[in-house]
Tab-separated table of C-alpha atoms in Angstrom:
chain	number	residue	atom	x	y	z
E	1469	MET	CA	51.497	-46.709	13.108
E	1470	SER	CA	48.823	-43.540	12.583
E	1471	GLU	CA	50.313	-40.093	12.744
E	1472	LEU	CA	50.423	-38.167	16.370
E	1473	ARG	CA	48.063	-35.474	17.038
E	1474	LYS	CA	49.033	-32.362	17.892
E	1475	THR	CA	47.771	-29.772	20.300
E	1476	PRO	CA	46.785	-26.141	19.601
E	1477	LEU	CA	50.136	-25.119	21.531
E	1478	HIS	CA	52.641	-27.616	19.382
E	1479	ALA	CA	53.999	-24.606	17.429
E	1480	LEU	CA	54.757	-22.898	20.573
E	1481	HIS	CA	56.461	-25.820	22.428
E	1482	VAL	CA	58.959	-26.179	19.424
E	1483	GLU	CA	59.470	-22.525	19.524
E	1484	LEU	CA	60.357	-22.682	23.134
E	1485	GLY	CA	62.673	-25.638	22.390
E	1486	ALA	CA	60.888	-28.582	23.917
E	1487	LYS	CA	62.278	-31.771	23.515
E	1488	MET	CA	58.871	-33.629	21.890
E	1489	VAL	CA	57.803	-36.997	22.418
E	1490	PRO	CA	54.954	-39.283	21.478
E	1491	PHE	CA	52.442	-39.950	24.387
E	1492	ALA	CA	48.719	-41.094	24.330
E	1493	GLY	CA	48.824	-40.576	20.549
E	1494	TYR	CA	50.199	-36.865	20.629
E	1495	GLU	CA	53.305	-35.515	20.151
E	1496	MET	CA	53.909	-33.796	23.536
E	1497	PRO	CA	56.922	-31.781	25.026
E	1498	VAL	CA	58.636	-34.021	27.753
E	1499	GLN	CA	61.049	-31.210	29.109
E	1500	PHE	CA	61.408	-27.568	27.936
E	1501	LYS	CA	65.099	-25.621	28.009
E	1502	LEU	CA	65.233	-25.901	32.273
E	1503	GLY	CA	65.286	-29.735	32.266
E	1504	VAL	CA	63.185	-31.679	34.436
E	1505	MET	CA	64.911	-30.902	37.931
E	1506	LYS	CA	64.536	-27.270	37.274
E	1507	GLU	CA	61.172	-27.397	35.935
E	1508	HIS	CA	60.005	-28.959	38.767
E	1509	GLN	CA	61.576	-27.122	41.302
E	1510	HIS	CA	60.396	-23.887	39.563
E	1511	THR	CA	56.592	-25.325	39.701
E	1512	ARG	CA	56.912	-25.554	43.605
E	1513	GLY	CA	58.649	-22.519	44.270
E	1514	LYS	CA	56.862	-19.981	41.332
E	1515	ALA	CA	54.813	-21.429	38.849
E	1516	GLY	CA	54.737	-23.611	35.789
E	1517	LEU	CA	52.487	-23.646	32.616
E	1518	PHE	CA	51.692	-27.117	31.228
E	1519	ASP	CA	49.988	-28.358	28.065
E	1520	VAL	CA	47.336	-30.720	29.027
E	1521	SER	CA	45.105	-30.040	26.079
E	1522	HIS	CA	45.785	-33.873	24.935
E	1523	MET	CA	43.143	-34.873	28.218
E	1524	GLY	CA	39.234	-35.447	26.821
E	1525	GLN	CA	37.152	-32.748	27.823
E	1526	VAL	CA	33.566	-33.702	27.430
E	1527	ILE	CA	30.087	-32.016	28.220
E	1528	LEU	CA	27.367	-34.031	29.313
E	1529	ARG	CA	23.768	-32.958	28.860
E	1530	HIS	CA	20.314	-33.568	29.338
E	1531	GLU	CA	17.137	-31.249	28.682
E	1532	GLY	CA	16.368	-31.716	32.393
E	1533	GLY	CA	19.410	-30.353	33.531
E	1534	TYR	CA	22.427	-31.271	35.821
E	1535	ALA	CA	20.456	-33.543	38.142
E	1536	PRO	CA	19.452	-36.457	35.453
E	1537	VAL	CA	23.164	-36.097	34.101
E	1538	ALA	CA	24.486	-36.578	37.596
E	1539	GLN	CA	22.036	-39.691	38.115
E	1540	ALA	CA	23.030	-41.565	34.828
E	1541	MET	CA	26.935	-40.977	35.672
E	1542	GLU	CA	26.353	-42.254	39.160
E	1543	THR	CA	25.548	-45.475	37.428
E	1544	LEU	CA	29.170	-45.304	35.925
E	1545	VAL	CA	31.473	-43.932	38.886
E	1546	PRO	CA	31.012	-44.274	42.716
E	1547	VAL	CA	31.173	-40.801	43.419
E	1548	SER	CA	27.829	-38.751	44.832
E	1549	LEU	CA	27.533	-36.381	41.767
E	1550	LEU	CA	23.780	-35.471	42.894
E	1551	GLY	CA	25.667	-34.154	45.926
E	1552	LEU	CA	28.153	-32.031	43.873
E	1553	GLY	CA	27.497	-28.310	44.626
E	1554	GLU	CA	27.279	-25.807	41.803
E	1555	LYS	CA	30.289	-24.863	40.337
E	1556	ARG	CA	32.243	-27.247	41.914
E	1557	GLN	CA	34.625	-30.130	40.973
E	1558	ARG	CA	34.916	-33.589	42.151
E	1559	TYR	CA	37.479	-36.548	41.540
E	1560	GLY	CA	36.357	-39.927	40.563
E	1561	PHE	CA	36.991	-42.995	38.453
E	1562	PHE	CA	34.944	-45.165	36.132
E	1563	THR	CA	34.720	-48.676	37.449
E	1564	ASP	CA	34.129	-52.071	35.519
E	1565	SER	CA	32.018	-55.009	36.331
E	1566	SER	CA	34.888	-56.478	38.326
E	1567	GLY	CA	35.601	-53.481	40.367
E	1568	GLY	CA	38.736	-52.105	38.668
E	1569	ILE	CA	39.160	-48.856	37.573
E	1570	LEU	CA	38.726	-48.143	33.879
E	1571	ASP	CA	39.925	-44.452	34.355
E	1572	ASP	CA	39.765	-41.512	36.406
E	1573	LEU	CA	38.442	-38.271	36.018
E	1574	MET	CA	37.280	-34.650	37.040
E	1575	MET	CA	33.616	-33.842	37.048
E	1576	THR	CA	32.262	-30.405	37.372
E	1577	ASN	CA	28.698	-29.408	38.055
E	1578	ARG	CA	28.173	-26.544	35.854
E	1579	GLY	CA	24.559	-25.526	36.718
E	1580	ASP	CA	22.691	-26.814	33.856
E	1581	HIS	CA	25.253	-29.605	32.586
E	1582	MET	CA	28.172	-31.821	33.774
E	1583	LEU	CA	31.740	-31.128	32.134
E	1584	VAL	CA	34.247	-33.962	32.465
E	1585	VAL	CA	38.272	-34.334	31.948
E	1586	VAL	CA	39.359	-37.632	31.292
E	1587	ASN	CA	43.113	-38.894	30.612
E	1588	ALA	CA	44.169	-38.268	27.055
E	1589	ALA	CA	44.960	-42.468	26.793
E	1590	CYS	CA	41.616	-43.499	27.662
E	1591	LYS	CA	39.324	-40.718	26.178
E	1592	GLU	CA	38.170	-42.704	22.779
E	1593	ALA	CA	37.468	-45.515	25.343
E	1594	ASP	CA	35.899	-43.214	28.101
E	1595	ILE	CA	33.587	-41.399	25.419
E	1596	ALA	CA	32.255	-44.647	24.281
E	1597	HIS	CA	31.681	-46.092	27.629
E	1598	MET	CA	29.530	-42.687	28.506
E	1599	LYS	CA	27.562	-42.821	25.006
E	1600	ALA	CA	26.733	-46.296	25.781
E	1601	GLY	CA	26.165	-46.160	29.544
E	1602	LEU	CA	24.359	-42.840	29.761
E	1603	GLU	CA	20.861	-43.376	28.090
E	1604	GLY	CA	19.127	-40.164	26.919
E	1605	ILE	CA	22.364	-37.976	27.702
E	1606	GLU	CA	24.384	-35.771	24.836
E	1607	VAL	CA	27.923	-36.630	25.112
E	1608	ALA	CA	29.811	-34.032	23.608
E	1609	GLU	CA	33.940	-34.036	23.388
E	1610	GLN	CA	34.990	-30.266	23.248
E	1611	ARG	CA	37.867	-30.814	20.760
E	1612	ASP	CA	37.905	-27.060	19.620
E	1613	ARG	CA	39.249	-26.177	23.436
E	1614	ALA	CA	42.642	-26.489	24.588
E	1615	LEU	CA	43.689	-27.234	28.467
E	1616	LEU	CA	46.153	-25.262	30.172
E	1617	ALA	CA	47.455	-26.087	33.514
E	1618	LEU	CA	49.043	-23.097	35.822
E	1619	GLN	CA	50.376	-24.632	38.977
E	1620	GLY	CA	52.350	-23.350	41.879
E	1621	PRO	CA	52.376	-20.962	44.587
E	1622	ALA	CA	52.686	-17.739	41.909
E	1623	ALA	CA	49.722	-18.942	39.796
E	1624	GLU	CA	47.010	-16.881	41.659
E	1625	GLU	CA	48.837	-13.399	41.112
E	1626	VAL	CA	49.601	-14.749	37.552
E	1627	LEU	CA	46.002	-15.528	36.549
E	1628	GLU	CA	43.984	-12.920	38.436
E	1629	PRO	CA	44.487	-10.346	35.784
E	1630	VAL	CA	43.768	-12.308	33.041
E	1631	ALA	CA	40.472	-13.973	34.812
E	1632	PRO	CA	39.629	-11.126	37.816
E	1633	GLY	CA	37.744	-12.808	40.628
E	1634	CYS	CA	39.983	-16.036	40.176
E	1635	ASP	CA	41.871	-15.177	43.357
E	1636	ILE	CA	38.746	-16.005	45.871
E	1637	MET	CA	38.108	-19.420	44.249
E	1638	LYS	CA	38.906	-22.431	46.536
E	1639	PHE	CA	40.268	-25.644	45.851
E	1640	LEU	CA	37.832	-27.515	43.521
E	1641	ASP	CA	35.825	-24.446	42.849
E	1642	THR	CA	35.360	-23.891	39.193
E	1643	GLY	CA	34.238	-21.102	37.396
E	1644	ILE	CA	33.674	-19.456	33.722
E	1645	PHE	CA	35.234	-16.150	33.144
E	1646	ASN	CA	35.102	-13.985	30.059
E	1647	SER	CA	38.570	-12.668	28.992
E	1648	ASP	CA	40.883	-11.052	26.326
E	1649	PHE	CA	41.377	-14.690	25.274
E	1650	GLY	CA	37.634	-15.400	24.938
E	1651	GLU	CA	35.758	-17.631	27.618
E	1652	LEU	CA	37.829	-19.496	30.162
E	1653	TRP	CA	36.635	-22.656	32.013
E	1654	VAL	CA	38.807	-22.278	34.933
E	1655	SER	CA	39.077	-24.711	37.939
E	1656	ARG	CA	41.296	-24.301	41.007
E	1657	SER	CA	42.618	-27.392	40.585
E	1658	GLY	CA	45.453	-29.533	38.886
E	1659	TYR	CA	48.086	-32.661	39.574
E	1660	THR	CA	51.014	-31.424	40.905
E	1661	GLY	CA	50.022	-31.006	44.667
E	1662	GLU	CA	50.594	-27.299	44.351
E	1663	ASP	CA	47.589	-24.704	44.358
E	1664	GLY	CA	47.115	-23.711	40.768
E	1665	TYR	CA	44.242	-23.698	38.233
E	1666	GLU	CA	43.192	-25.900	35.183
E	1667	ILE	CA	42.144	-23.381	32.251
E	1668	SER	CA	40.120	-24.496	29.111
E	1669	VAL	CA	40.297	-21.883	26.281
E	1670	HIS	CA	39.372	-22.117	22.665
E	1671	ALA	CA	41.971	-23.289	20.447
E	1672	THR	CA	41.993	-20.370	18.382
E	1673	HIS	CA	43.177	-18.154	21.472
E	1674	ALA	CA	45.369	-21.076	23.202
E	1675	GLU	CA	48.809	-20.165	22.129
E	1676	ALA	CA	48.339	-16.166	22.866
E	1677	LEU	CA	46.832	-16.956	26.423
E	1678	ALA	CA	49.957	-19.369	26.614
E	1679	ARG	CA	52.241	-16.458	25.455
E	1680	HIS	CA	50.798	-14.197	27.793
E	1681	LEU	CA	51.007	-16.348	30.742
E	1682	LEU	CA	54.614	-16.884	30.077
E	1683	ALA	CA	55.171	-13.613	29.859
E	1684	HIS	CA	54.814	-13.358	33.674
E	1685	GLU	CA	58.301	-13.671	35.224
E	1686	ALA	CA	57.295	-16.058	37.591
E	1687	VAL	CA	56.032	-18.551	34.646
E	1688	GLU	CA	57.953	-21.324	32.802
E	1689	PRO	CA	56.688	-23.733	30.472
E	1690	ILE	CA	57.086	-27.190	32.265
E	1691	GLY	CA	56.854	-30.792	30.523
E	1692	LEU	CA	55.528	-34.189	31.111
E	1693	GLY	CA	59.072	-35.116	32.797
E	1694	ALA	CA	58.266	-32.824	35.597
E	1695	ARG	CA	54.420	-33.486	35.576
E	1696	ASP	CA	55.399	-36.917	36.386
E	1697	SER	CA	57.638	-36.121	39.105
E	1698	LEU	CA	55.285	-33.585	40.689
E	1699	ARG	CA	52.558	-35.942	40.775
E	1700	LEU	CA	54.560	-38.662	42.155
E	1701	GLU	CA	55.795	-36.351	45.230
E	1702	GLY	CA	52.231	-35.503	45.725
E	1703	GLY	CA	51.019	-38.840	45.934
E	1704	LEU	CA	48.629	-38.975	42.708
E	1705	CYS	CA	47.767	-42.110	40.475
E	1706	LEU	CA	48.767	-42.155	37.044
E	1707	TYR	CA	46.426	-44.028	35.088
E	1708	GLY	CA	47.743	-47.152	33.354
E	1709	HIS	CA	50.664	-47.349	36.105
E	1710	ASP	CA	49.444	-47.152	39.609
E	1711	ILE	CA	45.731	-47.618	38.770
E	1712	ASP	CA	44.280	-49.841	36.147
E	1713	THR	CA	41.547	-52.469	35.458
E	1714	ASP	CA	43.343	-54.916	37.912
E	1715	THR	CA	43.508	-52.576	41.161
E	1716	SER	CA	40.074	-51.386	42.788
E	1717	PRO	CA	39.839	-48.383	44.189
E	1718	VAL	CA	39.909	-49.493	47.723
E	1719	GLU	CA	43.199	-51.247	46.910
E	1720	ALA	CA	44.483	-48.019	45.350
E	1721	GLY	CA	43.785	-46.028	48.453
E	1722	LEU	CA	41.026	-44.024	46.882
E	1723	ALA	CA	38.242	-44.975	48.964
E	1724	TRP	CA	38.209	-40.864	50.174
E	1725	ALA	CA	36.781	-40.361	46.603
E	1726	ILE	CA	33.606	-42.666	47.512
E	1727	GLN	CA	31.157	-40.425	49.369
E	1728	LYS	CA	28.891	-42.118	52.206
E	1729	ALA	CA	26.064	-41.674	49.933
E	1730	ARG	CA	27.087	-44.206	47.634
E	1731	ARG	CA	28.261	-46.735	50.603
E	1732	ARG	CA	26.331	-49.368	52.031
E	1733	GLY	CA	23.526	-47.804	54.152
E	1734	GLY	CA	24.134	-44.490	52.116
E	1735	ALA	CA	21.039	-42.689	50.185
E	1736	ARG	CA	22.275	-43.975	46.693
E	1737	GLU	CA	24.277	-47.179	47.925
E	1738	GLY	CA	25.844	-49.225	45.044
E	1739	GLY	CA	24.522	-48.997	41.644
E	1740	PHE	CA	27.795	-48.787	39.670
E	1741	PRO	CA	29.796	-51.084	38.220
E	1742	GLY	CA	31.702	-53.626	40.416
E	1743	ALA	CA	29.631	-52.265	43.502
E	1744	ASP	CA	29.464	-55.982	44.967
E	1745	ARG	CA	33.365	-55.919	45.213
E	1746	ILE	CA	33.883	-51.967	46.308
E	1747	LEU	CA	31.216	-51.971	48.683
E	1748	SER	CA	32.400	-54.784	50.722
E	1749	GLU	CA	36.155	-54.099	50.447
E	1750	LEU	CA	35.190	-50.652	51.874
E	1751	GLU	CA	33.907	-52.762	54.951
E	1752	GLU	CA	36.707	-55.755	54.848
E	1753	GLY	CA	39.347	-54.090	53.783
E	1754	THR	CA	41.939	-55.494	50.802
E	1755	ALA	CA	44.568	-57.761	50.619
E	1756	ARG	CA	47.199	-55.324	49.605
E	1757	LEU	CA	47.209	-51.620	49.363
E	1758	ARG	CA	49.032	-49.103	47.391
E	1759	VAL	CA	51.673	-47.218	49.523
E	1760	GLY	CA	54.205	-44.662	49.351
E	1761	LEU	CA	57.822	-46.052	49.341
E	1762	SER	CA	61.073	-44.554	50.229
E	1763	PRO	CA	64.269	-46.338	48.704
E	1764	GLU	CA	66.840	-46.190	51.334
E	1765	GLY	CA	69.749	-45.504	48.896
E	1766	ARG	CA	69.891	-42.888	46.473
E	1767	ALA	CA	69.233	-45.370	43.256
E	1768	PRO	CA	65.875	-44.836	42.081
E	1769	MET	CA	63.352	-47.881	42.140
E	1770	ARG	CA	61.462	-47.506	38.907
E	1771	GLU	CA	57.689	-49.193	37.732
E	1772	ASP	CA	57.696	-53.092	37.785
E	1773	THR	CA	60.852	-53.214	40.461
E	1774	PRO	CA	59.503	-56.554	42.432
E	1775	LEU	CA	59.378	-55.724	46.258
E	1776	PHE	CA	59.957	-58.885	48.856
E	1777	ALA	CA	59.557	-59.308	52.559
E	1778	ASN	CA	63.190	-60.292	53.201
E	1779	ASP	CA	66.506	-59.655	51.818
E	1780	GLU	CA	66.894	-62.958	50.250
E	1781	GLY	CA	64.805	-65.965	49.462
E	1782	GLY	CA	60.868	-65.964	48.634
E	1783	GLU	CA	58.518	-64.669	46.144
E	1784	PRO	CA	57.789	-60.967	45.557
E	1785	VAL	CA	55.010	-59.733	47.721
E	1786	GLY	CA	54.431	-56.714	45.613
E	1787	ARG	CA	55.512	-54.311	43.114
E	1788	ILE	CA	56.357	-50.668	42.189
E	1789	THR	CA	53.802	-49.001	39.821
E	1790	SER	CA	55.549	-45.835	39.744
E	1791	GLY	CA	59.300	-44.408	40.663
E	1792	ALA	CA	61.552	-41.814	40.331
E	1793	PHE	CA	63.730	-39.503	41.798
E	1794	GLY	CA	61.841	-37.024	43.565
E	1795	PRO	CA	63.610	-33.419	43.262
E	1796	THR	CA	61.983	-31.573	46.061
E	1797	VAL	CA	62.189	-34.489	48.757
E	1798	GLY	CA	65.943	-34.759	47.253
E	1799	ALA	CA	65.908	-38.639	47.065
E	1800	PRO	CA	64.273	-41.255	45.500
E	1801	VAL	CA	60.416	-41.639	45.916
E	1802	ALA	CA	57.561	-44.293	44.714
E	1803	MET	CA	54.569	-45.952	44.843
E	1804	GLY	CA	53.407	-49.647	44.854
E	1805	TYR	CA	51.383	-52.190	46.308
E	1806	VAL	CA	52.047	-54.370	49.082
E	1807	PRO	CA	50.288	-56.745	51.162
E	1808	ALA	CA	48.254	-55.049	53.710
E	1809	GLU	CA	50.157	-56.537	56.717
E	1810	LEU	CA	53.159	-54.656	55.222
E	1811	SER	CA	51.420	-51.442	54.551
E	1812	ARG	CA	51.784	-49.171	57.708
E	1813	PRO	CA	54.162	-46.510	57.514
E	1814	GLY	CA	57.861	-47.300	58.590
E	1815	SER	CA	57.234	-51.053	57.286
E	1816	ARG	CA	60.513	-52.397	55.556
E	1817	LEU	CA	60.498	-53.998	52.162
E	1818	PHE	CA	63.277	-55.009	49.893
E	1819	GLY	CA	63.002	-53.620	46.132
E	1820	GLU	CA	64.943	-56.223	43.841
E	1821	LEU	CA	67.386	-53.733	41.876
E	1822	ARG	CA	69.903	-55.068	39.316
E	1823	GLY	CA	70.208	-58.490	41.204
E	1824	LYS	CA	70.460	-56.871	44.595
E	1825	ARG	CA	67.897	-56.630	47.028
E	1826	LEU	CA	67.815	-52.776	48.431
E	1827	PRO	CA	65.446	-51.751	51.690
E	1828	VAL	CA	62.727	-49.399	51.017
E	1829	ARG	CA	60.325	-48.334	53.781
E	1830	VAL	CA	56.783	-47.525	53.692
E	1831	THR	CA	56.062	-43.475	53.459
E	1832	GLU	CA	52.936	-41.755	54.453
E	1833	LEU	CA	51.630	-40.130	51.117
E	1834	PRO	CA	51.800	-37.565	49.765
E	1835	PHE	CA	55.682	-37.020	50.046
E	1836	VAL	CA	55.496	-33.281	49.902
E	1837	PRO	CA	52.626	-31.666	51.603
E	1838	THR	CA	50.081	-30.516	49.374
E	1839	ASN	CA	49.821	-26.518	49.146
E	1840	PHE	CA	46.043	-26.499	48.127
E	1841	LYS	CA	43.873	-23.576	49.109
E	1842	ARG	CA	41.193	-24.695	51.235
H	231	MET	CA	91.107	-38.795	23.505
H	232	LYS	CA	88.998	-41.579	22.014
H	233	PHE	CA	85.271	-42.248	21.884
H	234	THR	CA	82.961	-44.925	22.154
H	235	GLU	CA	79.682	-45.747	20.247
H	236	GLN	CA	78.009	-45.591	23.988
H	237	HIS	CA	79.084	-41.871	24.386
H	238	GLU	CA	82.017	-42.431	26.279
H	239	TRP	CA	85.285	-40.761	26.175
H	240	LEU	CA	88.770	-42.320	26.686
H	241	LYS	CA	91.645	-40.401	27.714
H	242	PRO	CA	95.177	-42.129	27.612
H	243	GLU	CA	97.266	-40.952	30.689
H	244	GLY	CA	100.711	-43.062	31.354
H	245	ASP	CA	99.478	-46.454	31.240
H	246	GLU	CA	96.060	-46.105	31.939
H	247	ILE	CA	93.059	-44.469	30.480
H	248	THR	CA	90.464	-42.145	32.164
H	249	VAL	CA	86.960	-42.613	31.110
H	250	GLY	CA	83.792	-40.552	31.200
H	251	ILE	CA	80.677	-39.772	29.295
H	252	THR	CA	80.277	-37.037	26.794
H	253	GLU	CA	78.547	-33.789	27.202
H	254	HIS	CA	76.111	-35.017	24.274
H	255	ALA	CA	75.623	-38.360	26.481
H	256	ALA	CA	74.675	-36.012	29.453
H	257	ASN	CA	72.657	-33.801	27.721
H	258	GLU	CA	70.572	-36.508	26.131
H	259	LEU	CA	70.238	-38.019	29.635
H	260	GLY	CA	68.997	-35.136	31.510
H	261	ASP	CA	69.617	-34.434	34.964
H	262	ILE	CA	71.531	-37.139	36.532
H	263	VAL	CA	70.506	-38.450	39.908
H	264	PHE	CA	72.184	-41.779	40.720
H	265	ILE	CA	75.891	-42.937	39.896
H	266	GLU	CA	77.083	-46.753	40.974
H	267	LEU	CA	80.666	-47.118	40.198
H	268	PRO	CA	82.729	-50.349	39.976
H	269	GLU	CA	85.401	-51.146	43.109
H	270	VAL	CA	88.904	-50.230	42.754
H	271	GLY	CA	90.666	-53.425	42.081
H	272	THR	CA	88.126	-55.058	40.124
H	273	THR	CA	89.112	-56.799	36.751
H	274	VAL	CA	86.629	-56.444	33.785
H	275	ALA	CA	86.323	-57.477	30.570
H	276	LYS	CA	85.633	-55.650	27.532
H	277	ASP	CA	81.761	-55.038	27.467
H	278	ASP	CA	80.943	-55.689	30.988
H	279	GLU	CA	78.324	-53.548	32.383
H	280	ILE	CA	80.165	-51.505	35.273
H	281	VAL	CA	78.709	-48.411	35.591
H	282	VAL	CA	74.801	-47.591	36.340
H	283	ILE	CA	73.739	-44.065	35.629
H	284	GLU	CA	70.336	-43.061	36.447
H	285	SER	CA	68.867	-39.883	35.024
H	286	VAL	CA	65.316	-38.363	35.829
H	287	LYS	CA	64.240	-39.959	32.976
H	288	ALA	CA	65.528	-43.384	32.849
H	289	ALA	CA	68.709	-46.042	34.226
H	290	SER	CA	71.206	-46.776	31.639
H	291	ASP	CA	74.631	-48.886	31.656
H	292	ILE	CA	78.198	-47.865	30.869
H	293	THR	CA	80.216	-50.734	29.606
H	294	ALA	CA	84.115	-51.355	30.166
H	295	PRO	CA	85.635	-49.975	26.958
H	296	VAL	CA	88.798	-52.538	27.308
H	297	ASP	CA	89.651	-55.653	29.426
H	298	GLY	CA	91.589	-54.619	32.428
H	299	GLU	CA	91.725	-53.422	35.915
H	300	ILE	CA	89.942	-50.397	37.816
H	301	THR	CA	92.734	-48.310	39.285
H	302	ALA	CA	90.701	-45.225	40.467
H	303	VAL	CA	87.031	-43.987	40.492
H	304	ASN	CA	85.597	-40.426	41.046
H	305	ASP	CA	83.808	-40.616	44.326
H	306	ALA	CA	82.685	-37.008	43.798
H	307	ILE	CA	80.151	-37.600	41.241
H	308	VAL	CA	78.498	-40.380	43.528
H	309	ASP	CA	77.804	-37.820	46.230
H	310	GLU	CA	76.821	-35.582	43.818
H	311	PRO	CA	75.631	-37.022	40.307
H	312	GLY	CA	74.802	-33.758	38.904
H	313	LYS	CA	78.474	-32.873	38.537
H	314	VAL	CA	78.350	-34.858	35.515
H	315	ASN	CA	75.396	-32.399	33.861
H	316	GLU	CA	77.975	-29.627	34.548
H	317	ASP	CA	80.715	-30.906	33.432
H	318	ALA	CA	80.910	-34.280	31.868
H	319	MET	CA	84.163	-34.000	29.968
H	320	GLY	CA	86.388	-32.646	33.064
H	321	GLU	CA	85.663	-32.768	36.571
H	322	ALA	CA	83.477	-35.307	36.263
H	323	TRP	CA	85.077	-38.439	34.950
H	324	PHE	CA	83.769	-41.758	35.844
H	325	PHE	CA	87.258	-44.303	36.453
H	326	ARG	CA	90.461	-45.179	35.588
H	327	ILE	CA	91.431	-48.428	33.983
H	328	LYS	CA	94.420	-50.066	33.303
H	329	PRO	CA	94.076	-51.759	30.292
H	330	SER	CA	95.529	-55.504	29.844
H	331	ASP	CA	95.815	-55.118	26.045
H	332	PRO	CA	96.032	-51.620	25.033
H	333	SER	CA	95.561	-52.381	21.207
H	334	GLN	CA	91.757	-52.507	21.963
H	335	MET	CA	91.888	-48.684	21.847
H	336	ASP	CA	92.503	-48.738	18.353
H	337	ASP	CA	89.003	-49.625	17.577
H	338	TYR	CA	87.618	-46.256	18.765
H	339	MET	CA	86.746	-42.999	17.142
H	340	ASP	CA	88.781	-39.874	17.153
H	341	GLU	CA	86.633	-36.749	17.974
H	342	ASP	CA	85.769	-36.068	14.350
H	343	ALA	CA	84.582	-39.683	13.959
H	344	TYR	CA	82.404	-38.924	16.900
H	345	LYS	CA	81.101	-35.893	15.877
H	346	THR	CA	80.022	-37.348	12.843
H	347	PHE	CA	78.441	-40.178	14.383
H	348	ILE	CA	76.222	-38.045	16.994
H	349	GLY	CA	75.327	-36.251	13.667
């Protein structure tokens, strides 16, 4: 097994007493001293600082500027990128020829080029995919930059003195700020369902910036454990679990991320891998759908718990893809795939746990209302 | 008091044994969110999985340390699983068992041996 990679904040995590675990080829903090439950609640109540430097930051460039990059990327993702405003960020996914999802990512129009952020576990494959699929485009991973996420209702007041003007940014706005910590690439986004920012900083300044943010009384360091329960309560997909090459964007409930321009009858209809399947699913629906699930008891139903239509007999009709205890909800929460006819909120299914079938109800996502600055 | 390799503590009281999990185990598990206990009156065999513990991280089992009959369970930790993180060695005991063969207790570690075991 190859050695685990370390982010520029590794030494700080260890100093702060983090429990370090292997994750996507990196040694990452799963929790700090507060523990998962309190870290989760602290993020929803005040502000949490996450190290997401393991994710891939990639700049896509063409001598013709942003438009040719956007045009090329539209052949890999079913998202309108030519329609993305300057300094705006958009969520999307790479699809494969059978309409499955290769990875999900964030894309930003940076005026004369595009910045994309991809998942750690997929980044090598994503970069190879872009290099192969984007003719004439320079694909440059920014390996000398760290990425921090500052999430929670206090994020704005914490970051404003560091990046003056970041307070007027709205959800999915981005900006470049000159700061005491060098050039910061800031987006008003994140993956917790809370307001907040993602801040790309040069590796040489990353630890100093993290220490500065942590010195604010509202901020605590947060590990991957709470990141997972926060995103789950926020109804957000985790790649490799809720979405993968076996799930289409429409099955995954991500049709909202496919703008009109890329749909049938749109100005730039199709033209991405798997378009035939995805465009027809957008009109005709799918046999199964990703839904929120609330187990009725107190026992969490975790990934791979089989779901049944009845309390006895029959074959599984679905499966849980993410499940945990939701600290803000105060009860177990889960997501999974169920047949379309059982996907309406309120529908009752049964999850099989330790040989027992326990009732679980389809619930509207997100479990916790999002708190984005619109 | 005796300890098992599965991080249970066993406290003999009269002809019964009170069983809980160690503070070390509670810390390792992280915030505990769900506990399922056996029913009082159940006859169990050593190594039967009789308790389910779920923390924010994962599910794990506790097995019966000896053959015997469950004589009491601590419903308070079912209602508030977080108590185990607060007072694993005291208030947050799990169950009492009446062993049918008390000599099975002899195999378990004393406190010093357990401390060595967890390092």
